[in-house]
Short mmCIF file of N, CA and C and ligand atoms in Angstrom, two decimals:
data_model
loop_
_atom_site.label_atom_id
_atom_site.label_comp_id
_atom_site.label_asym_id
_atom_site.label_seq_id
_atom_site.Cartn_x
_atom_site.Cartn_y
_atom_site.Cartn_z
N UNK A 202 16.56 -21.19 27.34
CA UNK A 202 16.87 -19.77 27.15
C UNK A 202 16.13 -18.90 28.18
N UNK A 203 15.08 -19.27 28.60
CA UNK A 203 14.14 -18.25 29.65
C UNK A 203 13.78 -17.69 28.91
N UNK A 204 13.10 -16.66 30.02
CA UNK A 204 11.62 -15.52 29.10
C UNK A 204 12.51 -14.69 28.68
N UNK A 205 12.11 -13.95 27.98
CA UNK A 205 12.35 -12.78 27.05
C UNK A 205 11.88 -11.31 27.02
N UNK A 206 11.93 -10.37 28.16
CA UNK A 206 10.70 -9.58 27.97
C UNK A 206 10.98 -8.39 27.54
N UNK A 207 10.23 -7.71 26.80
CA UNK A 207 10.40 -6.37 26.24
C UNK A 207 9.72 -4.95 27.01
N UNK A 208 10.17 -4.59 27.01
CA UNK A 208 9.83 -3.07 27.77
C UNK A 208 10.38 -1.99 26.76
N UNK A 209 9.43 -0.62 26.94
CA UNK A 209 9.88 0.69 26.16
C UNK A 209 8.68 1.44 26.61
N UNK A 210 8.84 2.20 26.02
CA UNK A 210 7.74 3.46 25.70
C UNK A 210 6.34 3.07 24.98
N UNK A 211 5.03 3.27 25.44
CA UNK A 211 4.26 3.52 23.97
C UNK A 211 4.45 3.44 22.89
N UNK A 212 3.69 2.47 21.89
CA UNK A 212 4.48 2.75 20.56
C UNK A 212 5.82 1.86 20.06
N UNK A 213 6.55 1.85 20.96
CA UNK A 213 7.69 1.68 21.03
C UNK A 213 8.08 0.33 19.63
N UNK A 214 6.63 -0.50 19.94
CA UNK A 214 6.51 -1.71 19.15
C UNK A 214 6.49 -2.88 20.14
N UNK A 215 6.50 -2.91 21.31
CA UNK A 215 6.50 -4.02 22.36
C UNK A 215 5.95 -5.08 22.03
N UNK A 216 4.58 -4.54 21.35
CA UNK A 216 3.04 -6.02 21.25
C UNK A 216 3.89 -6.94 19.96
N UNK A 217 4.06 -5.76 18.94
CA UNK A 217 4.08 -6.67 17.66
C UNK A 217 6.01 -7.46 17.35
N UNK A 218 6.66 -6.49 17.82
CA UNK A 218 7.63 -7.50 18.25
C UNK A 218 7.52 -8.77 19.25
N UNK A 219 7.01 -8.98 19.91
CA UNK A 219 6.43 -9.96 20.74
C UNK A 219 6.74 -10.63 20.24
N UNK A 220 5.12 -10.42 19.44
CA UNK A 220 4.62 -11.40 18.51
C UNK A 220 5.28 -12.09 17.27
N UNK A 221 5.99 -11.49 16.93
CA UNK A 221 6.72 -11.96 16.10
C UNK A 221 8.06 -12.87 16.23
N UNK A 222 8.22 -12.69 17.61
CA UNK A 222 10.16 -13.34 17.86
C UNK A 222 9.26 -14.41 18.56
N UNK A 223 7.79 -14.39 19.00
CA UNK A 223 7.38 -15.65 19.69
C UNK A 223 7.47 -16.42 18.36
N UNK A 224 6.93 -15.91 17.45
CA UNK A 224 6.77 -17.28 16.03
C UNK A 224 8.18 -17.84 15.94
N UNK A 225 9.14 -16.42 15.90
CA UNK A 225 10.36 -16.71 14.82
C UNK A 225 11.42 -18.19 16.28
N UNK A 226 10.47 -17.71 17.55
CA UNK A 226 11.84 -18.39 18.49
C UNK A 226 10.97 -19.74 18.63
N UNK A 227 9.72 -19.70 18.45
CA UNK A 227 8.36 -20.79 19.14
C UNK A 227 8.70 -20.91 19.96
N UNK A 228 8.26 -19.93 20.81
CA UNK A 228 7.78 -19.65 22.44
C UNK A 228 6.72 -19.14 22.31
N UNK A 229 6.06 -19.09 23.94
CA UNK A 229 4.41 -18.79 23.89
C UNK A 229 4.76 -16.88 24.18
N UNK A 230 3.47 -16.12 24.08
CA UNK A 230 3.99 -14.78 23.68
C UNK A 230 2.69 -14.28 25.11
N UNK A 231 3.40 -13.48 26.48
CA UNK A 231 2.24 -12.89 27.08
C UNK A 231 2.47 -11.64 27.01
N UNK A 232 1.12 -10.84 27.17
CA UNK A 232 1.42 -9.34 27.30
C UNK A 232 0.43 -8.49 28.56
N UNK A 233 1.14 -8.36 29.30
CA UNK A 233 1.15 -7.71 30.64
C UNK A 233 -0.66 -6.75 30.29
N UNK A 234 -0.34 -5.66 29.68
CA UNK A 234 -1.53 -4.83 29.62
C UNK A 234 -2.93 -6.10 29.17
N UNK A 235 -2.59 -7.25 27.99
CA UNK A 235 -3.74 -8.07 28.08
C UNK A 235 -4.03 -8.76 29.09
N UNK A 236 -3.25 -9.13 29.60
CA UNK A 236 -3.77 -9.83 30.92
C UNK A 236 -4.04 -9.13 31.71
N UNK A 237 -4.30 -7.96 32.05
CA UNK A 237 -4.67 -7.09 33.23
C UNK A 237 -6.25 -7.05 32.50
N UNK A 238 -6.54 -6.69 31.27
CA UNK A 238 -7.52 -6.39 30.40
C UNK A 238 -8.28 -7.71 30.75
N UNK A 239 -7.94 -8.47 30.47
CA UNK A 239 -8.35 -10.39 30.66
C UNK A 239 -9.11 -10.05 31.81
N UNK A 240 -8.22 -9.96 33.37
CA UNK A 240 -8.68 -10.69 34.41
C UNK A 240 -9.91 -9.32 34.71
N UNK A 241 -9.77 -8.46 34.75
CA UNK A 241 -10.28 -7.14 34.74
C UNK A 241 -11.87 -6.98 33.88
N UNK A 242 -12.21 -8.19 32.67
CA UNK A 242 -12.99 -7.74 31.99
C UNK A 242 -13.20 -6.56 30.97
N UNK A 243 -11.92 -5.36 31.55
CA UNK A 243 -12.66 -3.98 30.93
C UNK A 243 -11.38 -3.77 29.99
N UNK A 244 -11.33 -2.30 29.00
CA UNK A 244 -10.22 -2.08 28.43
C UNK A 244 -9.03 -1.23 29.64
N UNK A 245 -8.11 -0.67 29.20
CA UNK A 245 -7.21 -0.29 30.38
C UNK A 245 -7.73 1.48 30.39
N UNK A 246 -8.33 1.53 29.38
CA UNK A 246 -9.04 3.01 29.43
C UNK A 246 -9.71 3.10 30.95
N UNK A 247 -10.82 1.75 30.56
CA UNK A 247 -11.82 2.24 31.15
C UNK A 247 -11.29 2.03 33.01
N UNK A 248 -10.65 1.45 33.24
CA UNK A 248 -10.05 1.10 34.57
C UNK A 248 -9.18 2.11 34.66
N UNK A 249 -8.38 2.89 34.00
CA UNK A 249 -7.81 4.37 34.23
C UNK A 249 -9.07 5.33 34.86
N UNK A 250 -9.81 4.92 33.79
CA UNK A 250 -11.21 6.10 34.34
C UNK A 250 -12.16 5.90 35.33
N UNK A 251 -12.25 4.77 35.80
CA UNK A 251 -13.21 3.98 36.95
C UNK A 251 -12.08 4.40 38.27
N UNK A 252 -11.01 3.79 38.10
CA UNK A 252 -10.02 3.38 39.31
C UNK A 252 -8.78 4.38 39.46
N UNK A 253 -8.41 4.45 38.22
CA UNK A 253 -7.59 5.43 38.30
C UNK A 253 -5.82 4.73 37.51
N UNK A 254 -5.22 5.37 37.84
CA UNK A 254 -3.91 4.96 37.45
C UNK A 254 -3.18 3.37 38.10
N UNK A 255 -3.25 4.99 39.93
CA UNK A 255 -2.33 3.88 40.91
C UNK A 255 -3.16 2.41 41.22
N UNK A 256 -4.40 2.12 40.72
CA UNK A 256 -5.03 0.71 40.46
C UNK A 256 -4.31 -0.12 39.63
N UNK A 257 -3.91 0.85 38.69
CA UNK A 257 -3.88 -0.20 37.44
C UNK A 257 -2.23 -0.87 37.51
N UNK A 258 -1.38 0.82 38.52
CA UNK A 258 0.16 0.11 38.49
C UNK A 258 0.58 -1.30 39.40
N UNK A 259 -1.17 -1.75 40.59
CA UNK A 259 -0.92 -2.46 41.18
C UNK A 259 -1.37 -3.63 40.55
N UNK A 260 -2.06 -3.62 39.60
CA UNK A 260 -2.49 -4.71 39.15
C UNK A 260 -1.14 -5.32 37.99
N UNK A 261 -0.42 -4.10 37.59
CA UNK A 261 1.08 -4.80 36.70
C UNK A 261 1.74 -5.18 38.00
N UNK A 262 2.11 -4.72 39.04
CA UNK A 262 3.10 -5.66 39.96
C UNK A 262 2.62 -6.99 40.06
N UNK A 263 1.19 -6.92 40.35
CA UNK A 263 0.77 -8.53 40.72
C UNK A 263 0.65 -9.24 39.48
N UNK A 264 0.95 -8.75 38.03
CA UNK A 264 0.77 -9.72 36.93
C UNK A 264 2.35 -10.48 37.18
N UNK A 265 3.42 -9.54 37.06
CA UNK A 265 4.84 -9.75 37.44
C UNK A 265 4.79 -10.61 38.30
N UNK A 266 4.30 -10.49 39.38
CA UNK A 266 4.56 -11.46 40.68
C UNK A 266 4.00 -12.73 40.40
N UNK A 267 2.96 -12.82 39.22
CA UNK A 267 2.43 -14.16 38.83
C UNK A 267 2.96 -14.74 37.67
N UNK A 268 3.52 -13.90 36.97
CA UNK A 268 4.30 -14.53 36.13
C UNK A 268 5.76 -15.03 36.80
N UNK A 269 6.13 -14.51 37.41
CA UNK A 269 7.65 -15.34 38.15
C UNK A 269 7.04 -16.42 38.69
N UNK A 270 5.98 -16.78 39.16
CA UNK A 270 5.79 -18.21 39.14
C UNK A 270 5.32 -19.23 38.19
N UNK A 271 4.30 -18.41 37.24
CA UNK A 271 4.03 -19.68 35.95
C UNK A 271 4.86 -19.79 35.35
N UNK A 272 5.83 -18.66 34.41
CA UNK A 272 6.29 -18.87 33.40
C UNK A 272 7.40 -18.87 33.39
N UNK A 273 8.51 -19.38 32.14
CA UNK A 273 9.43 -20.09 32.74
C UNK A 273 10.28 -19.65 31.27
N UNK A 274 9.59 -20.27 30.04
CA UNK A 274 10.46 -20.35 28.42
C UNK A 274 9.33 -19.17 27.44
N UNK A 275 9.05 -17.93 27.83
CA UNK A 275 8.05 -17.00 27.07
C UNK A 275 8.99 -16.03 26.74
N UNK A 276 7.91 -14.56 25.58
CA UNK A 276 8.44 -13.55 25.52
C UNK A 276 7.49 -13.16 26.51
N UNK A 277 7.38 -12.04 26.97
CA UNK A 277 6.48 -11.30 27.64
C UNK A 277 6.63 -9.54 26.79
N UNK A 278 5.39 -9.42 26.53
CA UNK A 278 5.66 -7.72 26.35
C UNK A 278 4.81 -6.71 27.77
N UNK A 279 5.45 -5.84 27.54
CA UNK A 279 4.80 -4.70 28.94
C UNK A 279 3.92 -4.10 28.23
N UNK A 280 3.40 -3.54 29.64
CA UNK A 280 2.98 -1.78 29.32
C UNK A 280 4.18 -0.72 29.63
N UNK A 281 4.02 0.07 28.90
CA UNK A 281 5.00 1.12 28.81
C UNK A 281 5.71 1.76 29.98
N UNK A 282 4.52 1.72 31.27
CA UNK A 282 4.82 2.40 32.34
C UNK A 282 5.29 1.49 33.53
N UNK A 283 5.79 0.37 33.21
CA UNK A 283 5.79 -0.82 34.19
C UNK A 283 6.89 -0.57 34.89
N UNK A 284 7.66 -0.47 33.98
CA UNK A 284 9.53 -0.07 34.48
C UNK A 284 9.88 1.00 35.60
N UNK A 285 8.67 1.38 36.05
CA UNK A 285 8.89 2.89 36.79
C UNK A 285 8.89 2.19 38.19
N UNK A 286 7.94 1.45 38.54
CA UNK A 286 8.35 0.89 39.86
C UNK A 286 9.47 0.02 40.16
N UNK A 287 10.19 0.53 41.40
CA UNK A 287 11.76 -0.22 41.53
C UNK A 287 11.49 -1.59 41.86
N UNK A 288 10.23 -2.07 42.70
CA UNK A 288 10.10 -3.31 42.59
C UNK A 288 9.42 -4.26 41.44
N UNK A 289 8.91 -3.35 40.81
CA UNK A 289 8.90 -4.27 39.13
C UNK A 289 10.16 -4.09 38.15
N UNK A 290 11.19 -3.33 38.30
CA UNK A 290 12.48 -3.29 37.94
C UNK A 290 13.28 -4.54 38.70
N UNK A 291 13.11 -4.92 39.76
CA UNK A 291 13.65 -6.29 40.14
C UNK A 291 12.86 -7.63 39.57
N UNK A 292 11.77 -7.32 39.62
CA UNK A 292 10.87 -8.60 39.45
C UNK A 292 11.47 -8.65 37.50
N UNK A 293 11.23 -7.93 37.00
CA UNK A 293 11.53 -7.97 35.69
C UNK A 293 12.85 -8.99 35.86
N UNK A 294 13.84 -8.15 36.12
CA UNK A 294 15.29 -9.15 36.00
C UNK A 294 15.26 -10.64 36.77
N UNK A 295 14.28 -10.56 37.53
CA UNK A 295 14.40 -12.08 38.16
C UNK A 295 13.90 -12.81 36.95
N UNK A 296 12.78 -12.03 36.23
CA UNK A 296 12.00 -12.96 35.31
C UNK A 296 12.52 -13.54 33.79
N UNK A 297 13.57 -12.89 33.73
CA UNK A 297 14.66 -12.92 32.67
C UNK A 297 15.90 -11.72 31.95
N UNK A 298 15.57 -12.26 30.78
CA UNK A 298 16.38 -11.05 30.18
C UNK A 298 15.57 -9.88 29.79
N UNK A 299 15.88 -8.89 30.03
CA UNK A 299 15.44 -7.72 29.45
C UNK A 299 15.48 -6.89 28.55
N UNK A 300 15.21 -6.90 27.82
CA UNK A 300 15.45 -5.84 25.72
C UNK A 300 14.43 -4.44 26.06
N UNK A 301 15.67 -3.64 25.91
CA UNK A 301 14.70 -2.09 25.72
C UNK A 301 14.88 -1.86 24.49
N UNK A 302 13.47 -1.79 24.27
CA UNK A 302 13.35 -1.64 22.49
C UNK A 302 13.09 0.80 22.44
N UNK A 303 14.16 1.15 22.44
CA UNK A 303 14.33 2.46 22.38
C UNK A 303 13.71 3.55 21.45
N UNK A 304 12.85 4.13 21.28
CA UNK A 304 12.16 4.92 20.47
C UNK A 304 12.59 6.45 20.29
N UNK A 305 12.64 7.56 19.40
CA UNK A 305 12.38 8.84 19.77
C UNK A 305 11.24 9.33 19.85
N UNK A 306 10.88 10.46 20.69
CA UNK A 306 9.64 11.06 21.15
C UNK A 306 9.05 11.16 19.42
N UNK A 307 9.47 11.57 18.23
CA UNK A 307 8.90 11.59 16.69
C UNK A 307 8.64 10.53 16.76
N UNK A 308 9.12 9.04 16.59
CA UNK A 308 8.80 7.46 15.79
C UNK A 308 6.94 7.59 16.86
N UNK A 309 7.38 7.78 18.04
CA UNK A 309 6.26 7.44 18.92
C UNK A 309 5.31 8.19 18.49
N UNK A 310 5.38 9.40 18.77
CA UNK A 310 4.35 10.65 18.31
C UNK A 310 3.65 10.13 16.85
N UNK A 311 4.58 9.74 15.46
CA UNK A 311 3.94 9.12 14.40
C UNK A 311 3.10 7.95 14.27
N UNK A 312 4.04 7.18 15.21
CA UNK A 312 2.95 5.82 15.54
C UNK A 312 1.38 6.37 16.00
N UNK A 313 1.41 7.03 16.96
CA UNK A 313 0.51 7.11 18.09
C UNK A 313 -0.49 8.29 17.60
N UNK A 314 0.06 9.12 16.74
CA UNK A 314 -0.97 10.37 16.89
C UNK A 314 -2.53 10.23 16.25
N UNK A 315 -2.65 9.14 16.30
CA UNK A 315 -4.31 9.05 15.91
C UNK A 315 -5.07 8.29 17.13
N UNK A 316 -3.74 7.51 17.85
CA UNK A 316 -4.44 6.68 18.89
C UNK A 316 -5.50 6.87 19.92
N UNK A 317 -6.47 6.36 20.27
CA UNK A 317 -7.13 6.88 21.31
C UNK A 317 -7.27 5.87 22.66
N UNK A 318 -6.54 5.09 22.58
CA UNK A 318 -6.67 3.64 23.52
C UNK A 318 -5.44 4.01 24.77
N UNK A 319 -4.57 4.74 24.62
CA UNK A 319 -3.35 5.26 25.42
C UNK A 319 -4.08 6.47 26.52
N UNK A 320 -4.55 6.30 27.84
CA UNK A 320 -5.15 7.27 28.47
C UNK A 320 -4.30 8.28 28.71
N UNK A 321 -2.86 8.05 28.99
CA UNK A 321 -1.89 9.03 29.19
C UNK A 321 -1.32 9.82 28.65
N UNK A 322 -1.78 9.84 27.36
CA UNK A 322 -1.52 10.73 25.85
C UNK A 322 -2.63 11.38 25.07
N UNK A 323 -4.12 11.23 26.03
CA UNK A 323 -5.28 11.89 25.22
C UNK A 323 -5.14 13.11 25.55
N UNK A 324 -5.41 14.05 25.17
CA UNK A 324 -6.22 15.48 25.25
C UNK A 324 -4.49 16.57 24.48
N UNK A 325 -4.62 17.78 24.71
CA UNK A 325 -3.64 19.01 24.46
C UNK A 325 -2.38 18.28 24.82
N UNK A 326 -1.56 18.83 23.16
CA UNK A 326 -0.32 18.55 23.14
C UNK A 326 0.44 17.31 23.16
N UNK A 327 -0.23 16.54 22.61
CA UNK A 327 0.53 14.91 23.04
C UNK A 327 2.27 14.92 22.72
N UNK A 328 2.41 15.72 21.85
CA UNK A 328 3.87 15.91 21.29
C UNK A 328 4.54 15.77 23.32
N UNK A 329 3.89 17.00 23.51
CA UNK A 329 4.85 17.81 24.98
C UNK A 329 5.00 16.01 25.58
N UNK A 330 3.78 15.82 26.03
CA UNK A 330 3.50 14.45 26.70
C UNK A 330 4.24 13.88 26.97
N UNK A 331 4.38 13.38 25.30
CA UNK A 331 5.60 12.33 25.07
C UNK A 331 6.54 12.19 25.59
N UNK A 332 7.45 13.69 25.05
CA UNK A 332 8.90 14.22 24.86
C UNK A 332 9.12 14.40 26.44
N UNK A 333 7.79 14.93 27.60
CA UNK A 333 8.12 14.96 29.07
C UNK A 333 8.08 13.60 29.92
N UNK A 334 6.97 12.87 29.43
CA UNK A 334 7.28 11.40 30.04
C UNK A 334 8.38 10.77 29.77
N UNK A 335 8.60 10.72 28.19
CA UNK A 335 9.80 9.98 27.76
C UNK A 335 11.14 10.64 28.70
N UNK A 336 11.50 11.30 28.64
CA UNK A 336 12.66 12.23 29.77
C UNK A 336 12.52 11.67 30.82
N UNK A 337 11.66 11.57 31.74
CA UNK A 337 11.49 10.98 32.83
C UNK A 337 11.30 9.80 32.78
N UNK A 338 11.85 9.04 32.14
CA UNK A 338 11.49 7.38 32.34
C UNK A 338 12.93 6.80 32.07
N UNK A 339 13.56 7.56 30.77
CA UNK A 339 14.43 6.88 30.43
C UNK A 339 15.12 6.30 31.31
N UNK A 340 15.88 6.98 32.42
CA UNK A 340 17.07 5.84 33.31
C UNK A 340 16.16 4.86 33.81
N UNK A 341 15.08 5.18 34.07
CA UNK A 341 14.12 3.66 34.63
C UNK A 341 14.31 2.38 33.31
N UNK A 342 14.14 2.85 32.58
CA UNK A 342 14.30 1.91 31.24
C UNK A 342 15.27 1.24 31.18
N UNK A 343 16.53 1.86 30.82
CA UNK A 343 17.84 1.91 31.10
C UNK A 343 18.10 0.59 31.88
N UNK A 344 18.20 1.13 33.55
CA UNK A 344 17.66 0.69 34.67
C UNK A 344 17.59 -1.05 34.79
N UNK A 345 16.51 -1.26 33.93
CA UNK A 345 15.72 -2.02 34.01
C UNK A 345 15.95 -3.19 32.96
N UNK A 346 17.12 -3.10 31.69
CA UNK A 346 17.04 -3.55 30.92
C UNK A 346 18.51 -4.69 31.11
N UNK A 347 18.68 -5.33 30.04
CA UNK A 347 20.08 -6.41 29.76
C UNK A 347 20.55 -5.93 28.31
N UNK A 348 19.18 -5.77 27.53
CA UNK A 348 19.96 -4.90 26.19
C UNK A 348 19.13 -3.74 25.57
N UNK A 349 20.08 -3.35 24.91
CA UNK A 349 19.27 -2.41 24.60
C UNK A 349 19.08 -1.89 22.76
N UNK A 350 18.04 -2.11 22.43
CA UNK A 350 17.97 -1.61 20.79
C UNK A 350 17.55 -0.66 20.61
N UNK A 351 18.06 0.38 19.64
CA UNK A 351 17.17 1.94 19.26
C UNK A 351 16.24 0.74 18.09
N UNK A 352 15.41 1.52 17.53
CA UNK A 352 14.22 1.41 16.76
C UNK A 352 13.83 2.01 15.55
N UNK A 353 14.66 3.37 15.82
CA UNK A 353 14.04 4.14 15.40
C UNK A 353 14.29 4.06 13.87
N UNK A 354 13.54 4.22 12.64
CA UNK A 354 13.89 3.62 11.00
C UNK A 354 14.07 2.14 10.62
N UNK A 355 14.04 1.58 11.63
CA UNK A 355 13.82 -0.12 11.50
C UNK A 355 12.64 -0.43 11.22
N UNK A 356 12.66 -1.55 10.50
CA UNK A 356 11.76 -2.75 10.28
C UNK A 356 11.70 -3.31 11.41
N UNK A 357 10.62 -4.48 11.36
CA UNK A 357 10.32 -5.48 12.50
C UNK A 357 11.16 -6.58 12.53
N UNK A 358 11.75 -7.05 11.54
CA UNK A 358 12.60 -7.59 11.11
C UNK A 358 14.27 -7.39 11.44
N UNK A 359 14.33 -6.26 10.85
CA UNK A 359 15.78 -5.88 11.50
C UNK A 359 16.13 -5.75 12.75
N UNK A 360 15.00 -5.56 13.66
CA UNK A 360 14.89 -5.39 15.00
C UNK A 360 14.57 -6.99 15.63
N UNK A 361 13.84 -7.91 15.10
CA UNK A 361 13.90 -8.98 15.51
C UNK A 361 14.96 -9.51 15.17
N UNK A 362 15.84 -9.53 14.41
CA UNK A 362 17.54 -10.36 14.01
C UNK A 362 18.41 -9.90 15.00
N UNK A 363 17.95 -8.15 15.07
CA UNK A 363 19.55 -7.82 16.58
C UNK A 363 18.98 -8.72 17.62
N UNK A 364 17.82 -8.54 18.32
CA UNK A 364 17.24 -9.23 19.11
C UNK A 364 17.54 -10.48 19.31
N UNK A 365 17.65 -11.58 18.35
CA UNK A 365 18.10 -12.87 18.32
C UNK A 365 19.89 -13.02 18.71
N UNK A 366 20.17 -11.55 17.87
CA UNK A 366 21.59 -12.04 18.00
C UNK A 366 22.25 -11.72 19.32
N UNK A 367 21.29 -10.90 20.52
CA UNK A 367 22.00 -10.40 21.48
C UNK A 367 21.66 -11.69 22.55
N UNK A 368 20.18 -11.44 22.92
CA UNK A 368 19.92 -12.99 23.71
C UNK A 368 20.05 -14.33 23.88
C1 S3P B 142 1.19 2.96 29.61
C2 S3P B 142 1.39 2.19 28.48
C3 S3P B 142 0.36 1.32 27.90
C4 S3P B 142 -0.62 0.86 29.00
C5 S3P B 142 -1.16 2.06 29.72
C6 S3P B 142 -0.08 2.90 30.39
C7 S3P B 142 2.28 3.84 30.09
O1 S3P B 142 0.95 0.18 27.28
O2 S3P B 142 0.02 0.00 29.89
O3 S3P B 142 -1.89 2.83 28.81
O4 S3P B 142 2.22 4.30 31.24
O5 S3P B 142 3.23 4.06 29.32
P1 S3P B 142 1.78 0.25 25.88
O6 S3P B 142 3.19 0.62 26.22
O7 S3P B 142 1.67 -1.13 25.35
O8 S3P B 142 1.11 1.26 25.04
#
């Protein structure tokens, strides 16, 4: 079947769907932001705040570029912002199929509004944040994907069965 990888928004549910279609398919489950966290030592906060952003978007191309060579039968989950570069929009599709797991700026905002681990959503107004990043990403998402699921009032469950039934 090949990898499996999920991309969306923050929130979106990327990690814990993963995790879960890795049990339900038994495949091994990677996730892009942990392995940057892994090789890095630090959280992705603190490398936002040491290095900055455009550090951290180079360190997701080169996870991509290393995963098209190890892995082969995985899910992979992202970070939210991966999809924005056009050459991690190719590397993605080389690496398999792609599932945009689709959110509204509310599901996210509810998930998220206590979070403090998301550097790109701390301080005034996270609502605006959202609702302005999310706008600007979507055709990258889009873009970038093979299918596509909304989310939004689902279970993990109901969302892992479309999932099975599209890939
Ligand atoms: C980001 C999403 C985060 C993480 C980083 C940047 C983004 O991952 O990669 O904070 O730009 O949307 P999640 O989508 O898993 O929260």
């Amino acid at each position: 079947m090949g990898n499996v990888i999920l991309i969306g928004f923050m929130g979106c549910g990327k990690s814990t769907v993963g995790l879960k279609l890795s049990y339900r398919l038994r495949k091994s489950v990677t996730d892009t932001d942990k392995e940057i966290e892994k090789a890095e030592q630090r959280s992705i906060s603190d490398i936002f705040s040491t290095d900055g952003e455009a550090y951290f978007r180079e360190k997701e191309t080169e996870c991509l570029r290393k995963l098209l060579k190890t892995s082969g039968n995985q899910i992979i989950s992202t970070g939210g912002g991966l999809p924005m570069r056009e050459e991690n929009r190719k590397l993605l599709h080389q690496l398999g199929q792609v599932v945009y797991l689709r959110a509204k700026a509310e599901t996210v905002y509810e998930r998220l509004k206590y979070d403090t681990s998301r550097p790109l959503l701390q301080g005034e107004h996270p609502q605006e944040k959202i609702r302005s990043l999310m706008a600007q990403r979507e055709q990258n998402y889009v873009e970038a994907s093979d299918i596509i699921i909304d989310v939004d009032g689902k279970d993990f469950e109901q969302i892992i069965s479309e999932i099975e039934k599209l890939i």
